[in-house]
Short mmCIF file of C-alpha atoms and ligand atoms in Angstrom, two decimals:
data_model
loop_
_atom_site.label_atom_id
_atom_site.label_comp_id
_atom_site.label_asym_id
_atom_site.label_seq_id
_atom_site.Cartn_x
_atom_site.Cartn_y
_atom_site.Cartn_z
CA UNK A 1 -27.87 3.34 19.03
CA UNK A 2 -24.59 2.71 16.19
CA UNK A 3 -24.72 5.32 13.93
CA UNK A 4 -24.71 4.18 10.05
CA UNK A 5 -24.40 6.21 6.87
CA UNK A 6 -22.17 5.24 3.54
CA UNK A 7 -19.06 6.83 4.98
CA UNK A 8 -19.23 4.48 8.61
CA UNK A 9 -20.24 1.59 6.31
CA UNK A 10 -17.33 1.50 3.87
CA UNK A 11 -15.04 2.21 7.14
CA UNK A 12 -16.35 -0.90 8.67
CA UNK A 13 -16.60 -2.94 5.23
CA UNK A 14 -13.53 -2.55 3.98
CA UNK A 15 -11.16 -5.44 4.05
CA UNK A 16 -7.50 -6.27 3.52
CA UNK A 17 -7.52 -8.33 -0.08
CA UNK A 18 -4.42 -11.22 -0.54
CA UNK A 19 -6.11 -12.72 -3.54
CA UNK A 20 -7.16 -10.42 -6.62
CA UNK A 21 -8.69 -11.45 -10.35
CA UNK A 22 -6.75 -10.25 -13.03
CA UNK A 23 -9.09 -7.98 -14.14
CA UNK A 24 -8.14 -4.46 -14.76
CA UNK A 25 -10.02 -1.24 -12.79
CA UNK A 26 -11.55 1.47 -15.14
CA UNK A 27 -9.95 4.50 -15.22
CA UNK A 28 -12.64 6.85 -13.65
CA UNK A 29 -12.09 4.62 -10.43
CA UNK A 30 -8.51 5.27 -10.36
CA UNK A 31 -8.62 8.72 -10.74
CA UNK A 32 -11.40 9.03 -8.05
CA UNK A 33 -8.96 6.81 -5.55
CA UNK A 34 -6.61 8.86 -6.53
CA UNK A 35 -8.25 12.20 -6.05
CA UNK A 36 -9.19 10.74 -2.60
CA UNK A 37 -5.40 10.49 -2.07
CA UNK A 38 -4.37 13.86 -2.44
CA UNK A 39 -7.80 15.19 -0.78
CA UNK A 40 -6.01 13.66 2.35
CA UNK A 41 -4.99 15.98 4.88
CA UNK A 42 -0.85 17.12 5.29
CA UNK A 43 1.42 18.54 7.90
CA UNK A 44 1.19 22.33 7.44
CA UNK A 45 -0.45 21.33 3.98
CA UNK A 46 2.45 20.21 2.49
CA UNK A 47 1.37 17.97 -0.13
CA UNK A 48 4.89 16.98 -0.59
CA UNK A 49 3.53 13.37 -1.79
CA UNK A 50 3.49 11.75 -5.06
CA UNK A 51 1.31 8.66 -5.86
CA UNK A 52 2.70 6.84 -8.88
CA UNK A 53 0.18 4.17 -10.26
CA UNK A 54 1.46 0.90 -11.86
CA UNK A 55 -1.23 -0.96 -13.86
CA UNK A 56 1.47 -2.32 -16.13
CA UNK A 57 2.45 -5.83 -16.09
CA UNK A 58 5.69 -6.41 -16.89
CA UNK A 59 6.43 -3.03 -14.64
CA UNK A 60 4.55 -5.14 -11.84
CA UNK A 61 6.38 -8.18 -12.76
CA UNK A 62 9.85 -6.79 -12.76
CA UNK A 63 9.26 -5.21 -9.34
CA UNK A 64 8.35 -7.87 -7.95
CA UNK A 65 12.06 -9.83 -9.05
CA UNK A 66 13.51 -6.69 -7.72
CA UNK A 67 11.93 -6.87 -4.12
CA UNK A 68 12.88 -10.82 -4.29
CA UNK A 69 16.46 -9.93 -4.73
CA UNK A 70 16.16 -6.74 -2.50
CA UNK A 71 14.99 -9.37 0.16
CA UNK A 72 17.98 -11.64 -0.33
CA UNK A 73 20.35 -9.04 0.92
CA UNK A 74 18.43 -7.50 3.41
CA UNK A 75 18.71 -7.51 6.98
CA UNK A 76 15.48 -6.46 8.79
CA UNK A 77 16.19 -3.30 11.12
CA UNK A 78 13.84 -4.21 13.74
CA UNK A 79 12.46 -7.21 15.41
CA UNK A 80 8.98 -7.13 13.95
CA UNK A 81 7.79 -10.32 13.42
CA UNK A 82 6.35 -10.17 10.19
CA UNK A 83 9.80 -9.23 8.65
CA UNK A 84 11.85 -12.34 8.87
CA UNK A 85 9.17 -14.41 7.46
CA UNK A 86 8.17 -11.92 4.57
CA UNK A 87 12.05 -12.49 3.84
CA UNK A 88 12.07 -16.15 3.89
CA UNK A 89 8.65 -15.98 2.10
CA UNK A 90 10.04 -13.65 -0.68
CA UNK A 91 12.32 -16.83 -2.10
CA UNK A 92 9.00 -19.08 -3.17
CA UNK A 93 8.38 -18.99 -6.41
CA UNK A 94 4.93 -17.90 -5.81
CA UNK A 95 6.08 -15.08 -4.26
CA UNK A 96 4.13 -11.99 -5.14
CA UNK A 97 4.26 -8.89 -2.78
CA UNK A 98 1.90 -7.51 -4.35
CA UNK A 99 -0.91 -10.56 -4.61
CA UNK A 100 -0.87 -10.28 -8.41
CA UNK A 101 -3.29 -7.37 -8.12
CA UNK A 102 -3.51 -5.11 -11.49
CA UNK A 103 -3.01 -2.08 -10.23
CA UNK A 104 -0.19 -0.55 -7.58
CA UNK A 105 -0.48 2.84 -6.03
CA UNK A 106 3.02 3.86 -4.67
CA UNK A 107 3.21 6.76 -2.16
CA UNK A 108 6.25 8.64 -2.09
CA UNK A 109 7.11 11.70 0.13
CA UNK A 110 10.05 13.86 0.88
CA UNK A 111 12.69 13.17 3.46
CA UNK A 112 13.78 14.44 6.52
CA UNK A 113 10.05 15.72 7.03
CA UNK A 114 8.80 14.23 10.04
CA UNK A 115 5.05 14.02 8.37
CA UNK A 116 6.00 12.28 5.30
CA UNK A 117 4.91 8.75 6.76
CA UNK A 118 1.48 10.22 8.46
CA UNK A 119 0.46 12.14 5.30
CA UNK A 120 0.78 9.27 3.03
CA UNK A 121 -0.54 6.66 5.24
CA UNK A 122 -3.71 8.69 5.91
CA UNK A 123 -3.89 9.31 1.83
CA UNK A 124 -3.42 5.40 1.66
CA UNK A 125 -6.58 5.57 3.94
CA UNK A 126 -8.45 7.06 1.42
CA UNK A 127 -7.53 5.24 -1.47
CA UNK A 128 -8.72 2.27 0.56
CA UNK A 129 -12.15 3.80 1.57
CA UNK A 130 -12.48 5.51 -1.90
CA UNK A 131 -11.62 1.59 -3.65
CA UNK A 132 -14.29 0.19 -0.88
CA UNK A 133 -17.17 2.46 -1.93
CA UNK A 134 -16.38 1.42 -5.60
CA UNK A 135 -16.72 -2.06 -4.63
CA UNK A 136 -12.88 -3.10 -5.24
CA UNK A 137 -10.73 -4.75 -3.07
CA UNK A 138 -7.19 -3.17 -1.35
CA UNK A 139 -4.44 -4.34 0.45
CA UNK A 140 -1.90 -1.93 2.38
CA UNK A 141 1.75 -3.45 1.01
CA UNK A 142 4.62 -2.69 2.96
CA UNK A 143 7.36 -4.48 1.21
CA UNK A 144 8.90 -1.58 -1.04
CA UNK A 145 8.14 0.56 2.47
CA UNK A 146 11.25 -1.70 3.61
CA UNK A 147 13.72 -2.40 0.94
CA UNK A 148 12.70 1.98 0.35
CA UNK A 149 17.09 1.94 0.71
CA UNK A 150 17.81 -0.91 -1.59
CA UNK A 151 19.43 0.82 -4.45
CA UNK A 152 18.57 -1.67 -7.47
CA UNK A 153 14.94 -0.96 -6.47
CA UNK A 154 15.41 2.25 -6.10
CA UNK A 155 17.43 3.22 -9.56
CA UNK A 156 13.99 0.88 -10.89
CA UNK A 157 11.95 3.62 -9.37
CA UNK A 158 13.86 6.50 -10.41
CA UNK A 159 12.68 4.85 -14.21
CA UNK A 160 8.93 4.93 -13.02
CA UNK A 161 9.08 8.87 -12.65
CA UNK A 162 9.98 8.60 -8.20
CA UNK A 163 11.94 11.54 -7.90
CA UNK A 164 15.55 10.16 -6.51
CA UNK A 165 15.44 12.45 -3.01
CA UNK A 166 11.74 10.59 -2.50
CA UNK A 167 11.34 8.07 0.08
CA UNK A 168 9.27 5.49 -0.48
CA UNK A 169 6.44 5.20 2.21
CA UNK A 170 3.38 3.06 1.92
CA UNK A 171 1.99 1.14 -1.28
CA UNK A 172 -1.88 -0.29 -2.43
CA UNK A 173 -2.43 -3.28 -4.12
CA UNK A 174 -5.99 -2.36 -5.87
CA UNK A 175 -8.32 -4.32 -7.89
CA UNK A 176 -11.51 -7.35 -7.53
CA UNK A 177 -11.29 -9.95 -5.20
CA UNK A 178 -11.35 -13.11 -6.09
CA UNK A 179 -12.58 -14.47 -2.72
CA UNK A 180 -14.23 -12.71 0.19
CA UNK A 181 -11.85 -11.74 2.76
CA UNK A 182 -11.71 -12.99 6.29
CA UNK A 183 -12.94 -10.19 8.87
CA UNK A 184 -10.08 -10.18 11.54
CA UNK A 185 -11.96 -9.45 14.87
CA UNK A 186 -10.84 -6.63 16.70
CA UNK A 187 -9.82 -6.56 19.91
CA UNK A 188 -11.11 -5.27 23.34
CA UNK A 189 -9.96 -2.27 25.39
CA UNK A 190 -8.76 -0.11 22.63
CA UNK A 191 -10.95 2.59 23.58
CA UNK A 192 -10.81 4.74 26.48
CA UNK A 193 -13.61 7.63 26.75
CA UNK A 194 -13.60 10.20 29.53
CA UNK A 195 -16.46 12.38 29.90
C1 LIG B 201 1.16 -0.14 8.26
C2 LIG B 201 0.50 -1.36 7.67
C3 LIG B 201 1.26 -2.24 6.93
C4 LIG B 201 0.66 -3.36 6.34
N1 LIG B 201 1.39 -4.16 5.52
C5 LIG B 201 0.82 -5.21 4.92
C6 LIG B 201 1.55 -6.00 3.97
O1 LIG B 201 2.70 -5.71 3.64
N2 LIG B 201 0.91 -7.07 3.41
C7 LIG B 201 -0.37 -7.40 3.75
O2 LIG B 201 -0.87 -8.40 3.25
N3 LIG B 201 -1.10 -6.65 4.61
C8 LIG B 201 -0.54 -5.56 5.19
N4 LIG B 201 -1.29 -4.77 6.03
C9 LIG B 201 -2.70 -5.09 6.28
C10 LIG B 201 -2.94 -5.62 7.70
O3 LIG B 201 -2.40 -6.91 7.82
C11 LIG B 201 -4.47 -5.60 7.95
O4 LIG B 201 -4.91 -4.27 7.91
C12 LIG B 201 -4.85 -6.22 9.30
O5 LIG B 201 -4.56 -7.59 9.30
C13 LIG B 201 -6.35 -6.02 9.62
O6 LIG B 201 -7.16 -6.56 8.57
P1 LIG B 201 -8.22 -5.64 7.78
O7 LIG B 201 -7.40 -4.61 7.02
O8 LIG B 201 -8.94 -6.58 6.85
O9 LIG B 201 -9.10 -5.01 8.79
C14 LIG B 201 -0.71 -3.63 6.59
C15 LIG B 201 -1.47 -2.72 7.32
C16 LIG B 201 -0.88 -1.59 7.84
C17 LIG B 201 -1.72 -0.59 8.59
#
């Protein structure tokens, strides 16, 4: 028999959103995603991470130019797939990294701390559950995660309050979706069990 309780549901519920309404989330559900964030667990308890929210507009707006150009001059550093397209993608005028959601949740840690990426993606984890059992929608963004070394996007950041020696590491695009989201199946033999 599947076990079920609110926690398992929103874990299986939750969906990544690519097409938000413009409507703004109250405050009392970003501070409780954002209390989920730092109830997160850390290397050693390091808490090293900052989460810098964006529900500003023209903030939102101007990022986005800056990742455009930041994509124009960057070469991706891996063959991922997903890169070269995102790149070509960035050009279009409809190009919005962020799916015109109103709120962005940027996590930033330390370098040279070999946790920085794990602690922040499991607090992005939480956000994501926390935003499910509130009944909004989330996407995981990876763009600024990438251009993180582009130095007009970065001297942007260092205006939003990102202390300069902070890397950026994983972002959330948060808010109401405006269509239901396709459930990508998931695949077979992931599991291995050995009792
Ligand atoms: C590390 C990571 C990076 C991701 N980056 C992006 C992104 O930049 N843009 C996006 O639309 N989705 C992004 N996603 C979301 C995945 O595409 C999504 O989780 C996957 O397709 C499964 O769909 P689901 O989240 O609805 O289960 C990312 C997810 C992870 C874990």
């Amino acid at each position: 028999m599947e076990l079920n309780n609110e926690v398992l549901t929103a874990i299986r519920e939750r969906r990544s959103t690519r097409k938000f309404t413009e409507r703004q989330i109250a405050p009392e559900q970003l501070d409780a995603m954002l209390n989920a964030a730092i109830w997160a667990p850390s290397g050693g308890n390091n808490q090293s991470w900052l989460f810098t929210a964006i529900q500003r507009k023209d903030i939102l707006l101007r990022l986005n130019e800056l990742v455009r150009e930041g994509f124009a001059r960057w070469t991706p550093d891996d063959d991922y797939p997903g890169k070269l397209a995102a790149k070509e993608h960035s050009q279009a005028d409809s190009f919005n990294f962020y799916y015109h959601a109103p709120t962005l949740i940027i996590a930033s840690n330390k370098p040279n701390y070999q946790n920085a990426m794990a602690d922040c993606a499991l607090a992005m984890e939480n956000i994501f559950l926390a935003a499910q059992s509130l009944r909004l929608a989330s996407c995981y963004i990876n763009q600024i995660f990438w251009l993180r070394h582009d130095e007009p996007l970065r001297e942007y950041l260092d205006e939003l309050g990102i202390p300069r020696e902070h890397v950026i590491r994983a972002s959330a695009a948060i808010g109401f979706a405006a269509v239901p989201s396709h459930t990508p199946a998931r695949k077979d033999g992931t599991i291995n069990i050995i009792r």
